[in-house]
XYZ file of C-alpha atoms in Angstrom:
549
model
C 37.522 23.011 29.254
C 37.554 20.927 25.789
C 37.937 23.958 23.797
C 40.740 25.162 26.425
C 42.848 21.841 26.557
C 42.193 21.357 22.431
C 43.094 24.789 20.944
C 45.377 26.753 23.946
C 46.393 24.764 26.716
C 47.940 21.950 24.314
C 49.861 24.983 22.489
C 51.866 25.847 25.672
C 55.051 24.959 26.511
C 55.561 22.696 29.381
C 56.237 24.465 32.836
C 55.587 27.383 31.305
C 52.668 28.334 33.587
C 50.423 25.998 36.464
C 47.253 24.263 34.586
C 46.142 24.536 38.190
C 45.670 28.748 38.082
C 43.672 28.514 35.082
C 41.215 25.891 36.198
C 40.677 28.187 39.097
C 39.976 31.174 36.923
C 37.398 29.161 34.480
C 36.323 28.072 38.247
C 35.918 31.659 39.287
C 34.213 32.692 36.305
C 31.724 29.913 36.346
C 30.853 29.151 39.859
C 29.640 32.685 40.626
C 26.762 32.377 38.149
C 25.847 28.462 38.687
C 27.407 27.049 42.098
C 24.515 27.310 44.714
C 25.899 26.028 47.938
C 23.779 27.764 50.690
C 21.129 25.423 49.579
C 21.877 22.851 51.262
C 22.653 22.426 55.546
C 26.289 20.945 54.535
C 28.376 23.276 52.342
C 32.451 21.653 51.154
C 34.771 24.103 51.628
C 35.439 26.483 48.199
C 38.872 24.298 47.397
C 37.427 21.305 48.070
C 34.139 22.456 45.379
C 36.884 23.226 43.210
C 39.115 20.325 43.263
C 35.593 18.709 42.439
C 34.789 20.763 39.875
C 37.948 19.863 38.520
C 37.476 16.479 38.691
C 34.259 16.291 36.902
C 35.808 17.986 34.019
C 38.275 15.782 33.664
C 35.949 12.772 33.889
C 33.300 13.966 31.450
C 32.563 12.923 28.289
C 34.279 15.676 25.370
C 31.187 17.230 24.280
C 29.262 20.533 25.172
C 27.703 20.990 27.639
C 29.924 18.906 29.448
C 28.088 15.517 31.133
C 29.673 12.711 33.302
C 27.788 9.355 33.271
C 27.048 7.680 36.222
C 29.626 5.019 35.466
C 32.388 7.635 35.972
C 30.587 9.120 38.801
C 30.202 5.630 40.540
C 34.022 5.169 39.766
C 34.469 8.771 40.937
C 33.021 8.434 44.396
C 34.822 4.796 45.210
C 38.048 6.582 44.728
C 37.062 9.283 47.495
C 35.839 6.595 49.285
C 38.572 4.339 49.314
C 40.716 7.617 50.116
C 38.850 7.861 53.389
C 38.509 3.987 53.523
C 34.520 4.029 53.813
C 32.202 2.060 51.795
C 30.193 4.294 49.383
C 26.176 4.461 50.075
C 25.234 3.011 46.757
C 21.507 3.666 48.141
C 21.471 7.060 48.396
C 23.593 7.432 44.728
C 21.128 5.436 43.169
C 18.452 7.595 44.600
C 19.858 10.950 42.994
C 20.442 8.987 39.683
C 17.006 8.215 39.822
C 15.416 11.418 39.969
C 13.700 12.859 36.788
C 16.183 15.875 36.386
C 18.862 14.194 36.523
C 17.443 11.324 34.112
C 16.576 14.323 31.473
C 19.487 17.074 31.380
C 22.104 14.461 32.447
C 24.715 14.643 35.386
C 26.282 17.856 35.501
C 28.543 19.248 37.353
C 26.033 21.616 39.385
C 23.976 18.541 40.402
C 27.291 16.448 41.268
C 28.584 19.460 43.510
C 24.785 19.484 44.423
C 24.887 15.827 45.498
C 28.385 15.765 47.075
C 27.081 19.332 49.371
C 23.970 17.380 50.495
C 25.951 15.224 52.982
C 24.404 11.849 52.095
C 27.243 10.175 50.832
C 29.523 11.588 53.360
C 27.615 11.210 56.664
C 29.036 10.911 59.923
C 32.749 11.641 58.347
C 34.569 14.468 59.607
C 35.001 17.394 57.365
C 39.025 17.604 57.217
C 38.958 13.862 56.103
C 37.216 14.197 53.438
C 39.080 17.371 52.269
C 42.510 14.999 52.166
C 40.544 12.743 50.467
C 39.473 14.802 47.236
C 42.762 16.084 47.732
C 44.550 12.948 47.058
C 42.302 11.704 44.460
C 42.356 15.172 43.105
C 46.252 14.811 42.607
C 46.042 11.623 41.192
C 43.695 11.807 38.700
C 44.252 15.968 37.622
C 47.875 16.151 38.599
C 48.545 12.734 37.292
C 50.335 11.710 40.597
C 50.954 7.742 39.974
C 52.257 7.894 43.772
C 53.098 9.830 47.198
C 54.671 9.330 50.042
C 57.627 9.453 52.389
C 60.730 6.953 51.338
C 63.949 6.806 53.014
C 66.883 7.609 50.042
C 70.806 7.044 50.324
C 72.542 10.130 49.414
C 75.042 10.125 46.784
C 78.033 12.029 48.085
C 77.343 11.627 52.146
C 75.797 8.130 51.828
C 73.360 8.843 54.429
C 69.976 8.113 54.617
C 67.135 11.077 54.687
C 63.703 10.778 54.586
C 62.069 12.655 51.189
C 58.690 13.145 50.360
C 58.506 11.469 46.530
C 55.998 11.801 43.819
C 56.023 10.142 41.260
C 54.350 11.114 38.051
C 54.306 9.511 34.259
C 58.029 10.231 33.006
C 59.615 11.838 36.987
C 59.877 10.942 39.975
C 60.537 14.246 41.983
C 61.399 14.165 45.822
C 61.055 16.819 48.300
C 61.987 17.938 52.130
C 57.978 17.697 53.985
C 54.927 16.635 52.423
C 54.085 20.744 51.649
C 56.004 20.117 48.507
C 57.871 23.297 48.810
C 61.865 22.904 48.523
C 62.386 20.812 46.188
C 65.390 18.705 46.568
C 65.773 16.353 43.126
C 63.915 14.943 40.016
C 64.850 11.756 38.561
C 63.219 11.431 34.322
C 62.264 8.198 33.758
C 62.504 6.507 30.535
C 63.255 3.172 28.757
C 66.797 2.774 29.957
C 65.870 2.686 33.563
C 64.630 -0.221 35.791
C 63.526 -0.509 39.173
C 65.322 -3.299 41.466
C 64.344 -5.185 44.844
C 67.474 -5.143 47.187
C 68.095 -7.513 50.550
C 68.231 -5.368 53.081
C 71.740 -4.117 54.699
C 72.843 -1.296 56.505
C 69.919 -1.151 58.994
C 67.163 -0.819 56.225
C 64.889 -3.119 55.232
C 61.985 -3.173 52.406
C 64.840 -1.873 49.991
C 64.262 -1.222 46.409
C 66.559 0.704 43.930
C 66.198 2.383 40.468
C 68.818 2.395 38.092
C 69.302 5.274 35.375
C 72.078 5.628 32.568
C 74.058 7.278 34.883
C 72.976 6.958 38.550
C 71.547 4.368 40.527
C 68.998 5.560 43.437
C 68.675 3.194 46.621
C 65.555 3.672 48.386
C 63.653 1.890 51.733
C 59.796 1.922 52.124
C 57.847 1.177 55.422
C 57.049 -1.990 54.943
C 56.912 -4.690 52.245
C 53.679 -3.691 50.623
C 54.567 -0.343 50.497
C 57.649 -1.350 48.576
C 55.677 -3.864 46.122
C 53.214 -0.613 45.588
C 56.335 1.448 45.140
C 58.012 -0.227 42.482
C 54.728 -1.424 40.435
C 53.832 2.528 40.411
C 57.633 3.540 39.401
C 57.191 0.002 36.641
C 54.077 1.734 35.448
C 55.559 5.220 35.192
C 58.414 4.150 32.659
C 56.047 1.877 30.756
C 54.089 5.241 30.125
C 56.645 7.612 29.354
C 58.338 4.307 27.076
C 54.783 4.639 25.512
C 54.515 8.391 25.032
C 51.527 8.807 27.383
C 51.365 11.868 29.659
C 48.585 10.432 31.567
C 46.987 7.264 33.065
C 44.190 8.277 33.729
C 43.536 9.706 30.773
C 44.014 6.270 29.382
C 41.922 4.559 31.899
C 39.220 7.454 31.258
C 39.243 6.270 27.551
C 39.040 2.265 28.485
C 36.599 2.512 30.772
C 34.694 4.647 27.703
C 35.835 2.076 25.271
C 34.409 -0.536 27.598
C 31.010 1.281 27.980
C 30.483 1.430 24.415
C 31.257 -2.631 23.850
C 28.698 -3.262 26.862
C 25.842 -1.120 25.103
C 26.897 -3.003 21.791
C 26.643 -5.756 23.803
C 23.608 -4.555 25.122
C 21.909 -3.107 21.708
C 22.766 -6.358 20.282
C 21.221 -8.568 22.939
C 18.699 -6.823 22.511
C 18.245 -6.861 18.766
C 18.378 -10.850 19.456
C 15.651 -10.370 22.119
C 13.792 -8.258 19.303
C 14.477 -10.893 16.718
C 13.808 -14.002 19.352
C 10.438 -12.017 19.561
C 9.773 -11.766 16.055
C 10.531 -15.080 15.504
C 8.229 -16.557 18.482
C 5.500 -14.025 17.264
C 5.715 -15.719 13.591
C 5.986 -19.149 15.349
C 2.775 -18.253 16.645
C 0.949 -16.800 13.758
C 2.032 -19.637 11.774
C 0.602 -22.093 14.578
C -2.464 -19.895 14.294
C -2.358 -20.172 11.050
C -2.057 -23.943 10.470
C -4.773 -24.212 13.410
C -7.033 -21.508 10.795
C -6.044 -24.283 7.939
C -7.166 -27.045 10.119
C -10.118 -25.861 10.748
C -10.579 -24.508 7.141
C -9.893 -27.808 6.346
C -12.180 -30.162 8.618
C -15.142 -27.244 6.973
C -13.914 -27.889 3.536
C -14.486 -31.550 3.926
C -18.348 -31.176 5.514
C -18.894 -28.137 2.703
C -17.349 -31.218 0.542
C -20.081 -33.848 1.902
C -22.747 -31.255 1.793
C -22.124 -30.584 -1.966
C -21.985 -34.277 -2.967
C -24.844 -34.838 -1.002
C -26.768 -32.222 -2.801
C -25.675 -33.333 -6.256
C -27.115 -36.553 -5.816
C -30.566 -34.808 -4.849
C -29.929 -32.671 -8.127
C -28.909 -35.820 -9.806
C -32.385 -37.380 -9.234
C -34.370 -34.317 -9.555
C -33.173 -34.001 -13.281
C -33.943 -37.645 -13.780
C -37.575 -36.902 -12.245
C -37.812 -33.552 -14.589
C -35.991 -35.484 -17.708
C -39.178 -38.296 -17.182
C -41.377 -35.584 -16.981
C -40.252 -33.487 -20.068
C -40.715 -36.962 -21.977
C -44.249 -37.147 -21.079
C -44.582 -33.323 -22.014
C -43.088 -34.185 -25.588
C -45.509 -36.765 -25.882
C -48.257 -34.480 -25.421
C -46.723 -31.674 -27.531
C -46.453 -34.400 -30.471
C -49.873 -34.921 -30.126
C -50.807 -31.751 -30.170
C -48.360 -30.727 -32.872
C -50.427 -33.365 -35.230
C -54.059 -31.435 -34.520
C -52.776 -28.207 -35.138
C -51.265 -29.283 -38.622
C -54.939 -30.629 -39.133
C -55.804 -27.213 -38.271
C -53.342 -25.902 -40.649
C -54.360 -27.739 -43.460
C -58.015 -26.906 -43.132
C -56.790 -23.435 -42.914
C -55.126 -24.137 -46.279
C -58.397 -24.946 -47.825
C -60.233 -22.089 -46.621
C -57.844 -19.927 -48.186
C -57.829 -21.580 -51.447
C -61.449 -20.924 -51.481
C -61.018 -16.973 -50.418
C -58.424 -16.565 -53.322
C -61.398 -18.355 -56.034
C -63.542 -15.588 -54.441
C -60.880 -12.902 -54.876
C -60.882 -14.202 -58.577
C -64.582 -13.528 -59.431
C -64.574 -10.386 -58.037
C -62.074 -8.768 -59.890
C -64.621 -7.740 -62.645
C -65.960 -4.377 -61.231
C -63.455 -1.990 -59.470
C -64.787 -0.685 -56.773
C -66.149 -4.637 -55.541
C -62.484 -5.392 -56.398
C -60.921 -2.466 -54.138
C -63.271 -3.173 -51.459
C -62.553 -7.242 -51.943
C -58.666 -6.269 -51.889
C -59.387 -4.893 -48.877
C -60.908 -7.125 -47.027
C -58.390 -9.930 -48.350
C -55.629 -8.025 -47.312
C -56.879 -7.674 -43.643
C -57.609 -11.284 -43.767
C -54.056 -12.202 -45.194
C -52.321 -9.897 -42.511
C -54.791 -11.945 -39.849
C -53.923 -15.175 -41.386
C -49.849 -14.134 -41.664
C -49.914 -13.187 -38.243
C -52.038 -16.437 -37.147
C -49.349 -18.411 -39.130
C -46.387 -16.646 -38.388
C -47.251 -17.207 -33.906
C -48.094 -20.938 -35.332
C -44.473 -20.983 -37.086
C -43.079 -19.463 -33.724
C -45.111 -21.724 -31.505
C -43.683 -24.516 -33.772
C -40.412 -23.470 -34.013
C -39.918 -23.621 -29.967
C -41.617 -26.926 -29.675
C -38.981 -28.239 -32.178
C -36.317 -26.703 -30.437
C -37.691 -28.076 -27.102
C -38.245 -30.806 -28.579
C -34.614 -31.538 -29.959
C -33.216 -30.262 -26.537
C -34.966 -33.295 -25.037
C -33.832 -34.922 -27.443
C -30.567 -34.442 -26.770
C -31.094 -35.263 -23.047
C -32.641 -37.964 -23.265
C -29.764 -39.273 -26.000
C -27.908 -38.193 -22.971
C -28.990 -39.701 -20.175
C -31.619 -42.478 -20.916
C -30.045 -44.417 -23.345
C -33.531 -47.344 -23.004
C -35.366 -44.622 -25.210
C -33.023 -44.766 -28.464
C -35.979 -46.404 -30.544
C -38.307 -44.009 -29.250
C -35.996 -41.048 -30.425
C -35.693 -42.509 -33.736
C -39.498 -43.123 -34.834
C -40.354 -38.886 -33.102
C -36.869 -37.874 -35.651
C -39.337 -39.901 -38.530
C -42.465 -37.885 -37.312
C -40.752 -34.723 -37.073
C -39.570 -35.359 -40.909
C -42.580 -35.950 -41.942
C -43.910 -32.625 -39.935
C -41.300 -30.190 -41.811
C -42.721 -31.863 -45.344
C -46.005 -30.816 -44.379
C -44.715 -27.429 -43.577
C -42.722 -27.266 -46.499
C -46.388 -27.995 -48.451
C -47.986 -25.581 -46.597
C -44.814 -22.861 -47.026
C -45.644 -23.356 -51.222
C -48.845 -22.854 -50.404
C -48.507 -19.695 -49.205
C -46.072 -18.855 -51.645
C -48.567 -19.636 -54.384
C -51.302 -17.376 -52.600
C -48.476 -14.174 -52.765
C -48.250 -14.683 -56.306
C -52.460 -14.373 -56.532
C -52.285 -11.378 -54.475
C -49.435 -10.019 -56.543
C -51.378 -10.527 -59.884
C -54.616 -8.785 -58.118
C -52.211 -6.047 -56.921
C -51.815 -4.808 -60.687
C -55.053 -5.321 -61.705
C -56.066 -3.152 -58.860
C -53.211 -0.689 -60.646
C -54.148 -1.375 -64.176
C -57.461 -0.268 -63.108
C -56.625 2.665 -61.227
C -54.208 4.274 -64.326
C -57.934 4.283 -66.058
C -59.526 6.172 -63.755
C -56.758 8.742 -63.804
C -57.219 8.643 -67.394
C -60.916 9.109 -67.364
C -60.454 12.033 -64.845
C -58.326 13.591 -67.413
C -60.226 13.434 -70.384
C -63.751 14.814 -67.762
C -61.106 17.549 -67.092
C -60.260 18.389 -70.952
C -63.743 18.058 -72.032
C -64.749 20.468 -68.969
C -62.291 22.987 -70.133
C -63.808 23.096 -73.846
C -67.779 23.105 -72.559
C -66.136 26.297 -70.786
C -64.517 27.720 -73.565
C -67.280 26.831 -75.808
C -69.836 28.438 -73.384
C -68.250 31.808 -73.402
C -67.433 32.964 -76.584
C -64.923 35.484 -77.611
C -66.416 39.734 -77.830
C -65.267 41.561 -80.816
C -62.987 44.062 -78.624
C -61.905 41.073 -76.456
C -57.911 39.936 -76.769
C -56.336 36.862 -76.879
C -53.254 36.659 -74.735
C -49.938 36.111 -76.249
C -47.912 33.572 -73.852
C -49.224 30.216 -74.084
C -48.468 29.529 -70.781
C -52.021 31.804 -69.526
C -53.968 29.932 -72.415
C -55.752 28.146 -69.272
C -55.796 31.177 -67.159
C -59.408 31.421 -68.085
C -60.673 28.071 -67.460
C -62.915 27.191 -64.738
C -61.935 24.293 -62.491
C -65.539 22.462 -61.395
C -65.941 22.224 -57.952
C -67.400 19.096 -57.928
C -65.134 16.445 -58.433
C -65.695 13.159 -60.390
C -66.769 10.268 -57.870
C -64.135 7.781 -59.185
C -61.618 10.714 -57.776
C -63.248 10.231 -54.351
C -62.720 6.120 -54.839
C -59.273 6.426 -56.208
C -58.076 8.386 -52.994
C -57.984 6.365 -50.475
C -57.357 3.365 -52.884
C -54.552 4.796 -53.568
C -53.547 6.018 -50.162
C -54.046 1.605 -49.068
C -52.185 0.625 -52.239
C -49.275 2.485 -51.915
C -47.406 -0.623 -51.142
C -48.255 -2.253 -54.507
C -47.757 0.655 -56.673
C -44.140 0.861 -55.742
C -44.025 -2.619 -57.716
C -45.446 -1.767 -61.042
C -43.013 -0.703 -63.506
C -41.687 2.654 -64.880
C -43.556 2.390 -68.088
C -46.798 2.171 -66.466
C -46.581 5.271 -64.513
C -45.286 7.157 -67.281
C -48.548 6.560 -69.872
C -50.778 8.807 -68.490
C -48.196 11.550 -68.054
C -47.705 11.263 -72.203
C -51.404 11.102 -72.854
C -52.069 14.234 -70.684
C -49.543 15.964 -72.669
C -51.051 15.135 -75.694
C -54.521 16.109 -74.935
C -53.244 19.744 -73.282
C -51.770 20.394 -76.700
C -55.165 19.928 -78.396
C -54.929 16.048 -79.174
C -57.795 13.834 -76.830
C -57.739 10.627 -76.717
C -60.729 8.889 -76.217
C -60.496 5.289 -74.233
């Protein structure tokens, strides 16, 4: 039906065909497939299903597939109602609206032509009136009848009065001979210039009203006086809407009552938006009362944790006084015992002075040298070590020392005199280890000048093994003689080739080995010069010139 009324019906001329035979082909066309009356015990008759049918389409929202809301149907259903003048059973509607079919696909027409067959609404009312009353509404709200009835009207020429059946409609007001609507006897357009008029009554009639064209004035009598007042508010309301251009009034009222729907569930969506946001707002409320209780009670445990910690820095406080007192005592000791281990040190001193006069005679013979060297190296490397955990040991105590020092500057402020005569004793201590430290130095310098005697000697015994070696190789030339066929061989370089290396070396080779393999150390020191002699003399004596030492 919106895609009929939009795009065909809208193109037609008026009164060029009935609106009324189409509805009942679209009506013919779609009832066959969906309309299901034999359902139910209570069928309407087939107009009546149409009339409602037509009803529903003209009350339904414009969209596919076409839906009325239960507002409309409510509104609906008190205008059949109040055509049979019965209360509606807002019960047994609300019951219907309820159920889960109808709250998913919506209210369509099947289930309103469903609802209207089952007989709730219309029980105990006789059949025929409720056709004329979906008649009548049907006509008002589809054929846009404002109002019907029968009115007594003057006559023009005869001035008579006849009774006419009138309906009035936005923009006419047609009359007719009987209430079938058949002969048609006039139609009077309405339109801005024309007004509608109470009269007195005269002639016999009362409850007169007349309305005045450009060019005729029509006197007509109602009933009574409230069905004039209906009269001419209905014929006031038809020339306000053709003034306005509307075809319709219901079509107008269709599209307040819509407007109207949509403001109540803006009202509605926005109530409830506030209710949302009055939530929100109590929920923070809430979580910030939580919140400040949480900081209250983070608070009262902040100041115990605050008690508790000043509490146990006065216990610390007092057990670093206790441990400062007894670190003093321990640096007392430690003094003392500093002073007998420099004793120690210094008879340590003169021991070693003695070893180095003993290291001094027995430099005369080289192998009691080597062997001396020896055994004065192992006991310097003893001695180093022994002094070097002794300059650790020391070291730490002084440290330790000046730490409680510096704590006891700190906190015990009684003990400055105290401080100043262990800074005069620890003065004096670092002289004596300076003495001692010169000491040593003096006994390097010993070793160092044994160290190349030990080398001096050694470059003697390499150049006695040489010469043993020379003289070897002419007791073996002059043992074995040259034949009278033998020959001499011309290179130079095999001049040796026939020289016999003797197994047995020299026993000041056997000494110098591993002497040489424990002085390694000090031969790096001696100089260039000294290493290179007996390479030149060995030169010398392989080109035929010995030297004798």
């Amino acid at each position: 039906m919106p895609y009929l009324n939009k795009y065909i019906l809208d193109k037609v001329k008026e009164g060029s065909f009935l609106k009324e035979n189409v509805d009942e082909l679209c009506w013919t066309l779609t009832a066959k497939k969906n309309y299901r009356p034999e359902k139910n015990g209570r069928t309407l008759p087939g107009k009546d299903a149409f009339r409602l049918w037509c009803l529903f389409n003209f009350l339904s929202e414009d969209k596919y597939p076409l839906v009325m809301v239960p507002d409309e149907i409510d509104y609906l259903l008190k205008k059949v109602c109040m055509a049979m003048s019965v209360e509606l059973n807002c019960v047994e509607l609300e019951d219907f609206i309820s159920k889960d079919s109808v709250q998913q696909r919506g209210f369509t027409v099947w289930v309103f032509l469903e609802l209207m067959n089952s007989g709730k609404l219309t029980r105990g009312i006789d059949a025929d009136v409720v056709s004329m009353a979906i008649e009548e509404v049907y006509r008002e709200i589809v054929g846009d009848v404002l109002k019907e009835g029968y009115l007594w009207k003057k006559g023009q020429l005869r001035r008579n009065w006849v009774e006419r059946w009138f309906t009035l409609q936005p923009g006419t007001l047609a009359y007719f001979t009987s209430e079938d609507r058949k002969e048609r006897k006039g139609n009077i357009t309405l339109d801005r210039n024309c007004c509608v008029e109470v009269l007195p009554d005269r002639d016999g009639k009362r409850c007169m009203f007349c309305l005045k064209t450009l060019s005729k004035t029509y006197e007509m009598s109602a009933s009574d006086t409230k069905q004039r007042q209906e009269w001419t508010a209905a014929v006031q309301t038809a020339i306000r809407l053709a003034v306005e251009g509307k075809s319709s009034l219901h079509k107008d009222l269709k599209l307040k009552r819509r407007e109207q729907r949509e403001q109540r569930e803006q009202r509605q969506v926005a109530k409830e938006e506030e209710l949302q946001r009055l939530r929100a707002l109590q929920e923070e409320k809430e979580r910030k009362l939580a919140e400040l209780e949480l900081l209250r009670e983070a608070q009262k445990q902040a100041q115990v944790l605050l008690e508790e910690d000043e509490q146990r820095r006065r216990q610390q406080h007092e057990q670093l006084q206790q441990a400062l007192e007894e670190q003093l005592r321990e640096a007392e000791e430690a003094r003392a015992s500093m002073q007998a281990e420099m004793a120690l040190k210094e008879a340590e001193a003169e021991r070693q002075k003695r070893r180095i006069k003993e290291l001094e005679e027995m430099q005369q013979r080289l192998e009691e040298a080597l062997y001396l060297e020896k055994k004065a190296r192992q006991d310097e490397e003893a001695f180093r070590f022994a002094q070097t955990r002794l300059l650790v040991e020391e070291e730490e105590k002084m440290k330790a020392l000046m730490a409680l020092q510096e704590e006891q500057e700190e906190y015990i402020l009684q003990t400055q005199r105290e401080k100043q005569e262990l800074r005069q004793e620890m003065e004096s201590k670092s002289r004596s280890l300076e003495e001692a430290q010169q000491q040593l130095e003096e006994v390097r310098a010993n070793r160092q000048r044994v160290d190349q005697d030990v080398v001096a000697a050694q470059r003697k015994l390499r150049q006695a093994s040489t010469n043993v070696k020379h003289w070897n190789v002419q007791m073996t030339r002059l043992m074995h003689p040259i034949g009278p066929g033998d020959k001499r061989s011309s290179g130079g370089s095999s001049s040796f080739s026939s020289f016999r290396i003797p197994t047995q070396r020299d026993p000041a080779l056997r000494l110098l080995q591993p002497s040489e393999e424990r002085g390694e150390e000090s031969k790096e020191n001696v100089q260039a010069g000294v290493g290179a002699e007996p390479e030149r003399r060995l030169s010398q004596t392989s080109n035929g010139d010995m030297e004798i030492p």
